[in-house]
XYZ file of C-alpha atoms in Angstrom:
506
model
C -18.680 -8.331 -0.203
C -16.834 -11.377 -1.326
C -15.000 -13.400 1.020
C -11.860 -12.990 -0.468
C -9.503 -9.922 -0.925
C -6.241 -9.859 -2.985
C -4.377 -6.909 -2.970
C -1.094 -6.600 -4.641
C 1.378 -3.291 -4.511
C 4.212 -2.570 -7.169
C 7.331 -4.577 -6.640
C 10.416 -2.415 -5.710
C 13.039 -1.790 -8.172
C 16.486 -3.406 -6.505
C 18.433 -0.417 -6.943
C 18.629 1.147 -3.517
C 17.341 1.538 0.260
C 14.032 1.802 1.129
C 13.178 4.874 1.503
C 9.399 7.301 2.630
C 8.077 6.734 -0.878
C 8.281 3.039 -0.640
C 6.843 2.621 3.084
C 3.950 5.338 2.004
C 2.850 2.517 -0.937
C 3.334 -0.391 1.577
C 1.534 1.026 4.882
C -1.631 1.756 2.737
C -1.708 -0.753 1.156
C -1.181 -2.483 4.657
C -4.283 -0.493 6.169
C -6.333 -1.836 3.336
C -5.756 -5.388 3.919
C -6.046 -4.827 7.724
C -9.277 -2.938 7.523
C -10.740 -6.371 4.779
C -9.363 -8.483 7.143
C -11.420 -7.141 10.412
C -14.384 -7.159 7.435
C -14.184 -10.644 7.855
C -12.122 -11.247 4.373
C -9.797 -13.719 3.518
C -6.860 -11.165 2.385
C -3.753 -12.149 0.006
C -1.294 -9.586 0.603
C 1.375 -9.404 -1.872
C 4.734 -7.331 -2.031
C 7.957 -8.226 -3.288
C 11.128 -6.615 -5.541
C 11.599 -5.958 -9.188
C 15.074 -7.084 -9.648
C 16.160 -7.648 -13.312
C 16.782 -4.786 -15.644
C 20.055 -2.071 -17.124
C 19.378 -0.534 -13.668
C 19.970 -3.240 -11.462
C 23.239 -4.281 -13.652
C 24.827 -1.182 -13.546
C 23.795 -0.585 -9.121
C 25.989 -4.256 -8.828
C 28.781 -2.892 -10.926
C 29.107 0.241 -9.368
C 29.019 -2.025 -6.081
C 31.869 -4.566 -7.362
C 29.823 -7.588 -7.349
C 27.100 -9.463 -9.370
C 24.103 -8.775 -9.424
C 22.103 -12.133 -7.507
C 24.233 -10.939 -4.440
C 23.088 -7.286 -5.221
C 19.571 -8.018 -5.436
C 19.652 -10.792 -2.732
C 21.078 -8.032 -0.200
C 18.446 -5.102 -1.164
C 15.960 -7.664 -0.504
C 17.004 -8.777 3.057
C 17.013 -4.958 3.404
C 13.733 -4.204 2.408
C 12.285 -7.336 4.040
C 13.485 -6.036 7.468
C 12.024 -2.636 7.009
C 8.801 -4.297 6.185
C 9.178 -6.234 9.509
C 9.363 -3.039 11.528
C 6.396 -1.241 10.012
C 4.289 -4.202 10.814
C 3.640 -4.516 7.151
C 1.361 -8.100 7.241
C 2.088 -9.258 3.584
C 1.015 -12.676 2.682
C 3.608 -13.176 0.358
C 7.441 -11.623 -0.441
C 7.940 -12.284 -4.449
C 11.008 -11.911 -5.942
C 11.514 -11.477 -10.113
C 14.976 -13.565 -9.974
C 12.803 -16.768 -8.222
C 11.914 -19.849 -10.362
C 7.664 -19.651 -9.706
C 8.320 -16.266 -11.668
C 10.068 -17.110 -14.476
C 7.687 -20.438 -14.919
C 4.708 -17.806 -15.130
C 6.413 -15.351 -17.584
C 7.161 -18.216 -19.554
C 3.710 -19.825 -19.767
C 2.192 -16.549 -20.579
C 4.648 -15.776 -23.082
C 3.987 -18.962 -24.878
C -0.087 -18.208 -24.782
C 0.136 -14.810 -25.941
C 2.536 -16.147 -28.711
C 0.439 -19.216 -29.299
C -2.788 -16.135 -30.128
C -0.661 -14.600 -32.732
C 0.246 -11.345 -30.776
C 3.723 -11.109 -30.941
C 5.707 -10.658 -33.687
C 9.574 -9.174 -34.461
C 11.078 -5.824 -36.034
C 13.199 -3.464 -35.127
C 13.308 -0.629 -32.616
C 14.557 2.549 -32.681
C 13.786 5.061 -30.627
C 14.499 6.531 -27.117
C 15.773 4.751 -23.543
C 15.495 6.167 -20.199
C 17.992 3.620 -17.898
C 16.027 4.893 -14.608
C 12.424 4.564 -15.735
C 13.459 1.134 -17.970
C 11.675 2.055 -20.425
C 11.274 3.401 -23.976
C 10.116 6.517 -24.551
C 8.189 8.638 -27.319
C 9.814 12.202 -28.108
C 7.016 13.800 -26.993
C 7.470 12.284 -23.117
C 11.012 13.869 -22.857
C 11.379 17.591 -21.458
C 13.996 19.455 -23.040
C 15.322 15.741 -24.525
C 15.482 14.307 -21.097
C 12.944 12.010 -18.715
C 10.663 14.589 -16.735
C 11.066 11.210 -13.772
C 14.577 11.083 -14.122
C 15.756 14.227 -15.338
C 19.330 13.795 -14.113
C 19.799 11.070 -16.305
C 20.978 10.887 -19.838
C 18.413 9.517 -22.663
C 19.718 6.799 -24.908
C 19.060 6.290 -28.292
C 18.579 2.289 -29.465
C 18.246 0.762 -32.308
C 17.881 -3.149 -32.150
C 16.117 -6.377 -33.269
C 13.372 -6.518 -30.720
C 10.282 -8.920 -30.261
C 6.926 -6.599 -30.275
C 3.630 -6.867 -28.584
C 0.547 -6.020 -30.902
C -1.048 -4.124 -28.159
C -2.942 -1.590 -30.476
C -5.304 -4.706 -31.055
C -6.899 -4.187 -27.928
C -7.275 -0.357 -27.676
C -11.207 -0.985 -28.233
C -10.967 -3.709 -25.578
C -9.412 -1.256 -23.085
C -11.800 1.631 -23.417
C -14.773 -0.382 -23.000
C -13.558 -1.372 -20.011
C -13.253 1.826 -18.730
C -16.628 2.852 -19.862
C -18.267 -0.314 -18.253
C -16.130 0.233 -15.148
C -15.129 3.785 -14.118
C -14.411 2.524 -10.834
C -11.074 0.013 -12.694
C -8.612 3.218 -12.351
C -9.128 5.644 -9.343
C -8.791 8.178 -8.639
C -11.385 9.370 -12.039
C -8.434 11.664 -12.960
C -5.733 8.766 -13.767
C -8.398 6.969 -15.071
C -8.948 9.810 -18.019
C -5.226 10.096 -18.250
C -4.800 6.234 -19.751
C -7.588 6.296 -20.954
C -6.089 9.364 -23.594
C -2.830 7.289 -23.833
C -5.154 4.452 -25.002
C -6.823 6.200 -27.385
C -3.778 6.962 -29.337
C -2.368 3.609 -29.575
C -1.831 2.136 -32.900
C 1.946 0.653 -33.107
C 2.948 -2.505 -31.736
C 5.404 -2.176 -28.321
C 8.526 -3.720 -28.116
C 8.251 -6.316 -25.472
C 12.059 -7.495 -25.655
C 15.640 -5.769 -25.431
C 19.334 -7.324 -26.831
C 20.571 -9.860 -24.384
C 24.068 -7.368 -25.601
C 22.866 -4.461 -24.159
C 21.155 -5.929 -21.106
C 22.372 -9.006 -19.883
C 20.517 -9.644 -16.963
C 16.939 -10.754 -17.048
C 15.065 -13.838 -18.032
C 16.031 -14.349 -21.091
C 13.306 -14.636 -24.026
C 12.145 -17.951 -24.629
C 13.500 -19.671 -27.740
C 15.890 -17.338 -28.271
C 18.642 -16.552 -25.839
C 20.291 -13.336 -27.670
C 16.759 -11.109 -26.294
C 15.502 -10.730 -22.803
C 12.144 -10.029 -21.730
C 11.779 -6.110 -21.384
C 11.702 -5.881 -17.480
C 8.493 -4.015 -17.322
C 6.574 -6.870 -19.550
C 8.212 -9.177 -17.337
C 7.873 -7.519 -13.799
C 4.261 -7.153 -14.096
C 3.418 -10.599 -14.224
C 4.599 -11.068 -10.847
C 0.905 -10.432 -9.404
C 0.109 -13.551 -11.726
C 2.930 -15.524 -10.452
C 2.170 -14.855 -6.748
C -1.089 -17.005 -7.360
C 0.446 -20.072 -9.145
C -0.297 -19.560 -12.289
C -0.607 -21.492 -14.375
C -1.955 -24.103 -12.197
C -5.768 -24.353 -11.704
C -5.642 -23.120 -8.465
C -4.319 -20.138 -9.248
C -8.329 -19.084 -9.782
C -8.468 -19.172 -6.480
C -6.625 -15.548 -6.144
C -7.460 -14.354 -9.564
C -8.487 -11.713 -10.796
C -6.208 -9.670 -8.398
C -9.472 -7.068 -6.902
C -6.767 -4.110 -6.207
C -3.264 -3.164 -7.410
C -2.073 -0.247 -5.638
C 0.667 2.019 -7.427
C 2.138 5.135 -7.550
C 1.680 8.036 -10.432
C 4.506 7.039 -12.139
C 3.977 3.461 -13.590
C -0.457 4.241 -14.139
C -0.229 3.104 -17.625
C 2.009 0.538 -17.415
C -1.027 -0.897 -14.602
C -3.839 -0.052 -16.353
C -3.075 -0.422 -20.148
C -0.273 -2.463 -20.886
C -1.434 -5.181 -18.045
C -4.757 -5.370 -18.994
C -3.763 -5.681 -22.552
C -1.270 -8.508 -21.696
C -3.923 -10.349 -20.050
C -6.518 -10.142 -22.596
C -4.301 -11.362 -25.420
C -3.266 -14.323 -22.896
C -7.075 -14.990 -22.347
C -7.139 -14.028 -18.905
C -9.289 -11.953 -16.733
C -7.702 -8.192 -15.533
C -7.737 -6.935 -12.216
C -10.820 -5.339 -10.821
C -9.140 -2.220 -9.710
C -5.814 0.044 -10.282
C -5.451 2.401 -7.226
C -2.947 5.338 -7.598
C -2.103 6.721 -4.781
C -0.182 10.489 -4.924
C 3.269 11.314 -4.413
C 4.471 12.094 -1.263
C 7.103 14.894 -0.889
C 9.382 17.281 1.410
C 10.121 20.566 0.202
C 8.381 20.016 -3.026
C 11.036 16.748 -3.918
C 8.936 13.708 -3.487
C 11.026 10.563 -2.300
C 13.679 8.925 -4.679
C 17.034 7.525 -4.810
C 16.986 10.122 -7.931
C 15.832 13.010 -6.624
C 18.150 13.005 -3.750
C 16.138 13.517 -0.696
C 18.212 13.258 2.342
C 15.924 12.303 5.486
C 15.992 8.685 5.356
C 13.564 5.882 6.226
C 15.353 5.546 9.473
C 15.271 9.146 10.905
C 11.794 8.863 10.099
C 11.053 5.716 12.195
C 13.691 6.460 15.064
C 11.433 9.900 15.785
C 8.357 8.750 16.948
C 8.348 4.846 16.559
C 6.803 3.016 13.242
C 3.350 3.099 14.529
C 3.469 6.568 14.372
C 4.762 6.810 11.490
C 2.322 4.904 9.893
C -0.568 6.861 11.391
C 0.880 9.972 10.255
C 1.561 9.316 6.681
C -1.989 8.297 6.482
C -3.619 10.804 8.299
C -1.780 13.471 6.480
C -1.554 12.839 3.272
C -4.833 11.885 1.576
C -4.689 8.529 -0.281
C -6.018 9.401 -3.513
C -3.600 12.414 -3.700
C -0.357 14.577 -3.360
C 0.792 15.497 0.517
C 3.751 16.638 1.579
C 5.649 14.962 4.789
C 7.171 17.906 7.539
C 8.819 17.274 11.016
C 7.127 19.845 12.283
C 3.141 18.355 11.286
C 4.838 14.756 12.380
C 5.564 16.334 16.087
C 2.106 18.443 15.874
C 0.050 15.204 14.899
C 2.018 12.862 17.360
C 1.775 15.181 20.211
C -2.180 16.930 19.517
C -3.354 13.472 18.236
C -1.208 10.751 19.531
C -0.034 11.346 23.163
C -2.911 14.626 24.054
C -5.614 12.388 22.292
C -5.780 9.059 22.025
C -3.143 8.171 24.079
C -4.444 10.412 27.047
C -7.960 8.653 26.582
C -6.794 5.208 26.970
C -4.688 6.445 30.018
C -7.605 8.264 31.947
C -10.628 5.548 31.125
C -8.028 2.660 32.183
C -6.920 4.562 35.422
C -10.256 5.204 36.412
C -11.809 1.931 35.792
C -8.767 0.803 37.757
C -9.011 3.772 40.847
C -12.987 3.497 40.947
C -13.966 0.020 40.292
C -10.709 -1.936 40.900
C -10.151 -2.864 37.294
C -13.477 -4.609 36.332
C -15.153 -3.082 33.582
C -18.788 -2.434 34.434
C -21.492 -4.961 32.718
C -23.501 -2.086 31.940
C -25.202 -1.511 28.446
C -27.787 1.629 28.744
C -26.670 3.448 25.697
C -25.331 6.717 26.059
C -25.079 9.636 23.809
C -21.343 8.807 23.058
C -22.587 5.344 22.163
C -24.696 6.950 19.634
C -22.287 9.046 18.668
C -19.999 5.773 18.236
C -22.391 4.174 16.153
C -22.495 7.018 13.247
C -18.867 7.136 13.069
C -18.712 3.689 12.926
C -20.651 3.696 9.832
C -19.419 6.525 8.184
C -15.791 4.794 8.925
C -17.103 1.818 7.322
C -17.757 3.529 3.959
C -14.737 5.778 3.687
C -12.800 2.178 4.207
C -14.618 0.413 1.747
C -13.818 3.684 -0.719
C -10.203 2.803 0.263
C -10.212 6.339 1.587
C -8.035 6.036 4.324
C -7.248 9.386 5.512
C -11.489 9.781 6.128
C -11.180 6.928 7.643
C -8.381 8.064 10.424
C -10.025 11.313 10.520
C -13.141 9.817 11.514
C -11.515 7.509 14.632
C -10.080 10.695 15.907
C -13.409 12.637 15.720
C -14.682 9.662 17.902
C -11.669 10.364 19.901
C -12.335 13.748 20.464
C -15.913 13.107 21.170
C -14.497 10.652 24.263
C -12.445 12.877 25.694
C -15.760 15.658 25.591
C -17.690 12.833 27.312
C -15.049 12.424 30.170
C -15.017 16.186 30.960
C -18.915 16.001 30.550
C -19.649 12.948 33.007
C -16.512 13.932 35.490
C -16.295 10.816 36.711
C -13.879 11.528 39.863
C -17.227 13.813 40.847
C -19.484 11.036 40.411
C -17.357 8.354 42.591
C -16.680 11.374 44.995
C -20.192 12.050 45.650
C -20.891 8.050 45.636
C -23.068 7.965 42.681
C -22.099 4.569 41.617
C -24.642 3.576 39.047
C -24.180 6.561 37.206
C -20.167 6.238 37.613
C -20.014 2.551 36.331
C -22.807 3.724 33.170
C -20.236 6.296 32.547
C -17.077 4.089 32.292
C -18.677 1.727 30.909
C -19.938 3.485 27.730
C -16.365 5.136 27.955
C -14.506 1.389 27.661
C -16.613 0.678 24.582
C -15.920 4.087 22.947
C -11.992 3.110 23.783
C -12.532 -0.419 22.483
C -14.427 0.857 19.656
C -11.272 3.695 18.303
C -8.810 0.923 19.028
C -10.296 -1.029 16.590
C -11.214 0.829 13.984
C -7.379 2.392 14.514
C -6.193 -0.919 14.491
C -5.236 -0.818 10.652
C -3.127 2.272 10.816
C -1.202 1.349 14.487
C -1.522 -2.691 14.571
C 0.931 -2.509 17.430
C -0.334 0.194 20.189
C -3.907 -0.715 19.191
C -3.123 -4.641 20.504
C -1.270 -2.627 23.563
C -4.724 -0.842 24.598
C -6.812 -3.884 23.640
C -5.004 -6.140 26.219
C -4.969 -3.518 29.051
C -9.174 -3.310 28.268
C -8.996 -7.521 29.168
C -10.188 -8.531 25.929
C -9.802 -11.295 24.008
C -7.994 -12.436 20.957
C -6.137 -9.365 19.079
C -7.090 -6.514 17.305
C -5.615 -8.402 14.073
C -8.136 -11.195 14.035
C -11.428 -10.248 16.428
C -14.664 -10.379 13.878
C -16.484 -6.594 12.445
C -19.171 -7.336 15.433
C -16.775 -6.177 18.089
C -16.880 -2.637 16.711
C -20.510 -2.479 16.536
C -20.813 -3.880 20.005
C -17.726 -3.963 21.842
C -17.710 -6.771 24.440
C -16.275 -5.046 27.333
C -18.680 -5.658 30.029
C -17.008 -7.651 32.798
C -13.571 -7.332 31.264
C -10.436 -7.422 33.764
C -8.174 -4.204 32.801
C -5.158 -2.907 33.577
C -3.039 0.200 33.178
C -1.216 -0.084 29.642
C 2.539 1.131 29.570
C 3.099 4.616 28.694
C 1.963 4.692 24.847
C 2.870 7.912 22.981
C 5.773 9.165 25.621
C 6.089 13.354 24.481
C 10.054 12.726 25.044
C 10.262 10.717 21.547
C 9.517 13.691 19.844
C 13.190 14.678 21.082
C 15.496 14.363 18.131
C-alpha cells in the first residue's frame, strides 16, 4: 500500500441545493478517505463545484443576477452542508478560480501542441441539463432519458474538435491490462462498448453566442471550452498542474462518480490525458443511484424530501451511517423513513449505542472508572480479530456497506458476550478477576467497533473514544489500535446520551 491516497469525487453542477444524491457521493467518498487515513495514508481529498456552462447561465437569469454571484452563493451553500456531514475534504475547487483556468489552459495548449485538435462544424443534438451533445440513438422518444423534462436542441456551429477516436486502441488496452480501472466490472463493459464504437472526432468547444459563460477558448474568444472538457480537468488542477510538484498527487488513484457521467470519467478523461502525455487515474468508481419511490435524487426529477429533513431526523452522523449501511456502494438502494428509523433505533440506539452505555456504566459502577490492565484473550477477542480482518479487506475493496455490516456483527457479538459473562453476577458474587477479564475484553471490543465505525460516524465515534480515556482521536490514532486496542489502565467516563430514541420524532 502506498503511502499516499488521492481521491477525487465529481464537482457539483451550480445549479441548485444540495440535495441526498450529492451527500450519498460525498459521505463515501468521505468513508474512503477516513478508512486510508486510519491505514496510515497520506489522503488528498478533493471536492468542489462545476460552475460554468448554458445551465448555470440560465439558473442566474431566472434568479435576476449574474452568474459569479450565482455560483459564489451555491457554493457557500454547499460548503456548509459539507461542514455538517463532517465531510474532511482536503481541498474545495471551484471551475470559475484562476489555478483552474491556468490548468485548462496549459493542457489545452499540449494537446494542441500534439496535433489533436482540429476545427469543423457541429451539428447535431443538445441536452441543456446533461451539457452535453448527444447522438440520436441516446434520446428516448427525441428527448434525454436523464432529463426527460427538458427540451432537446438542435445546433449547428463552428466548433473546435478533439480527435479522440485516435486513442480508442489506447483505451481498451487499458481496460484489458486493468479490469480493476472501472468498477464495478459492469460499467467497466459499458465504456468499454462506447469505446469500441468511436471513430469521429468530439467537439470540445461551443459558440461564445450561444453560451457566454465559461473560460473562453484560448486564442480565440468567439468559442468557449465545452464545460465537460473543461470541468474534468479540475482533478488536474487541484494538484498544481502544471508545476512539477503536481507529481506529487498524480495520477489521481480513485475518482468516485455517479452512473450518469461513467464515460465522460473513464473515456473521454483518459483520452484527454493521453493525448496531453499524461498518466490517467488508477481507478473510476461508480457508485449506484440512490432513490425514494423509484425517483432517485435531482433538482430534475423533483424529489421533495430535502437534504435538511434528512439531517434534522436523526442527526448527520446518522445519516451518514445509514446511507452507507443501506445502500450498497457498488449499486442501486433506495432511501425510506421507515428503514432510517428501523436502522437508527435496531442498530444505532438498541446496538451500538446501548453497548457503549452498559460497558462504560459498568466499568464505572464496578471498578470506579479504571479500565482493567488485563489482556487474557477472550473468545470475543478472537472473534474481534476475524472481523477485523475481514473489515480490512471489504475496505480496501472500497466496499463499504461490508464493511459497516461487519462492525455491527462485532457489535452484536458484544452485546452476546455481556449477556454471556453477566457481569453484575460476577461483581455480585465478588468474582473480581473474572469481572475485570470480562470488562476488559469488553472495552477493547468497544474500542475496537468505534474505530473501525469511525469512518462512517467521525463524530459519535470521537464521543465514545473519549469516554473509554483514550488518547488522540479516532481521526488520527495509527491501524495498530484496532488490532490491539490500548485500553488497559484507561480513565473512563459515562458518554452523553448518544443515539436518544426521541430524535426519531418528526
Amino acid at each position: 500500500m502506498s503511502d499516499r491516497f488521492y481521491i477525487t469525487t465529481a464537482i457539483d453542477y451550480s445549479n441548485g441545493e444540495p440535495h441526498l444524491g450529492h451527500a450519498y457521493e460525498k459521505i463515501g467518498a468521505d468513508c474512503v478517505a477516513r478508512y486510508r487515513r486510519l491505514r496510515g495514508q497520506h489522503v488528498s481529498f478533493v471536492i468542489g463545484m462545476d460552475e460554468h456552462g448554458q445551465k448555470v447561465a440560465q439558473s442566474a437569469e431566472e434568479q435576476g443576477t449574474e452568474p459569479q454571484a450565482w455560483v459564489d452563493d451555491i457554493a457557500a451553500r454547499f460548503q456548509t452542508a459539507w461542514r455538517e456531514l463532517s465531510i474532511s475534504n482536503t481541498d474545495f475547487i471551484r471551475t470559475t478560480e484562476t489555478r483552474h483556468r491556468r490548468t485548462v489552459e496549459e493542457l489545452f495548449r499540449r494537446i494542441r501542441q500534439a496535433g489533436h485538435i482540429s476545427e469543423g462544424v457541429y451539428e447535431g443534438y443538445y441536452c441543456v441539463g446533461c451539457e452535453a451533445f448527444k447522438l440520436e440513438k441516446d434520446l428516448v422518444d427525441g428527448l434525454c432519458p436523464i432529463h426527460p423534462t427538458r427540451p432537446i436542441s438542435w445546433v449547428k456551429e463552428p466548433n473546435y474538435f478533439f480527435a479522440v477516436g485516435r486513442f480508442r486502441r489506447a483505451l481498451l488496452d487499458l481496460y484489458d491490462a486493468r479490469p480493476e480501472f472501472v468498477q464495478p466490472t459492469a460499467k467497466l463493459n459499458e465504456v468499454r462498448n462506447v469505446v469500441s464504437d468511436w471513430a469521429d472526432d468530439q467537439t470540445i468547444s461551443v459558440s461564445r453566442s450561444r453560451v457566454p459563460w465559461g473560460i473562453p477558448w484560448p486564442d480565440d474568444p468567439s468559442h468557449v471550452v465545452y464545460v465537460w472538457f473543461e470541468a474534468l480537468i479540475n482533478y488536474l488542477s487541484a494538484t498544481g498542474y502544471p508545476d512539477p510538484a503536481f507529481a506529487d498527487m498524480w495520477p489521481a488513484d480513485m475518482h468516485v462518480i455517479g452512473p450518469d457521467i461513467v464515460r465522460f470519467h473513464a473515456a473521454l478523461w483518459p483520452a484527454m490525458l493521453m493525448a496531453a502525455g499524461l498518466e490517467p487515474p488508477r481507478q473510476v468508481w461508480c457508485h449506484g443511484w440512490i432513490t425514494t419511490q423509484g425517483a432517485r435524487f435531482s433538482k430534475s426529477a423533483g424529489v421533495r424530501i430535502t437534504l435538511r429533513d434528512i439531517i434534522d431526523r436523526h442527526g448527520p452522523d446518522a445519516l451518514r451511517y445509514f446511507v452507507l449501511r443501506e445502500v450498497p456502494w457498488n449499486a442501486d438502494g433506495n432511501f425510506s423513513w421507515d428503514r432510517f428509523d428501523v436502522r437508527y433505533t435496531a442498530e444505532l440506539a438498541d446496538g451500538y449505542g446501548n453497548l457503549a452505555s452498559r460497558v462504560l456504566a459498568m466499568v464505572g459502577r464496578y471498578l470506579q472508572g479504571r479500565i482493567p490492565d488485563r489482556a487474557e484473550p477472550t473468545t470475543l477477542d478472537a472473534a474481534g480479530d476475524e472481523i477485523v480482518a475481514a473489515y480490512r479487506t471489504a475496505m480496501d475493496r472500497h466496499l463499504l456497506h461490508e464493511g459497516a455490516d461487519l462492525t455491527w456483527k462485532l457489535v452484536d457479538r458484544a452485546n452476546g458476550f455481556v449477556e454471556e459473562r453477566a457481569p453484575w453476577t460476577l461483581a455480585k458474587e465478588g468474582r473480581t478477576g473474572e469481572l475485570e477479564e470480562a470488562l476488559a475484553a469488553l472495552a477493547r471490543a468497544l474500542a475496537r467497533i468505534t474505530l473501525l465505525a469511525s469512518p462512517f460516524m467521525p463524530t459519535k465515534t470521537q464521543s465514545i473514544w473519549e469516554a473509554l480515556g483514550l488518547p488522540g482521536t479516532v481521526a488520527d490514532v495509527p491501524w495498530g489500535y484496532v488490532e490491539r486496542p490500548p485500553t488497559g489502565g484507561a480513565a473512563s467516563r459515562k458518554p452523553p446520551p448518544l443515539f436518544p430514541k426521541d430524535e426519531r420524532e418528526s
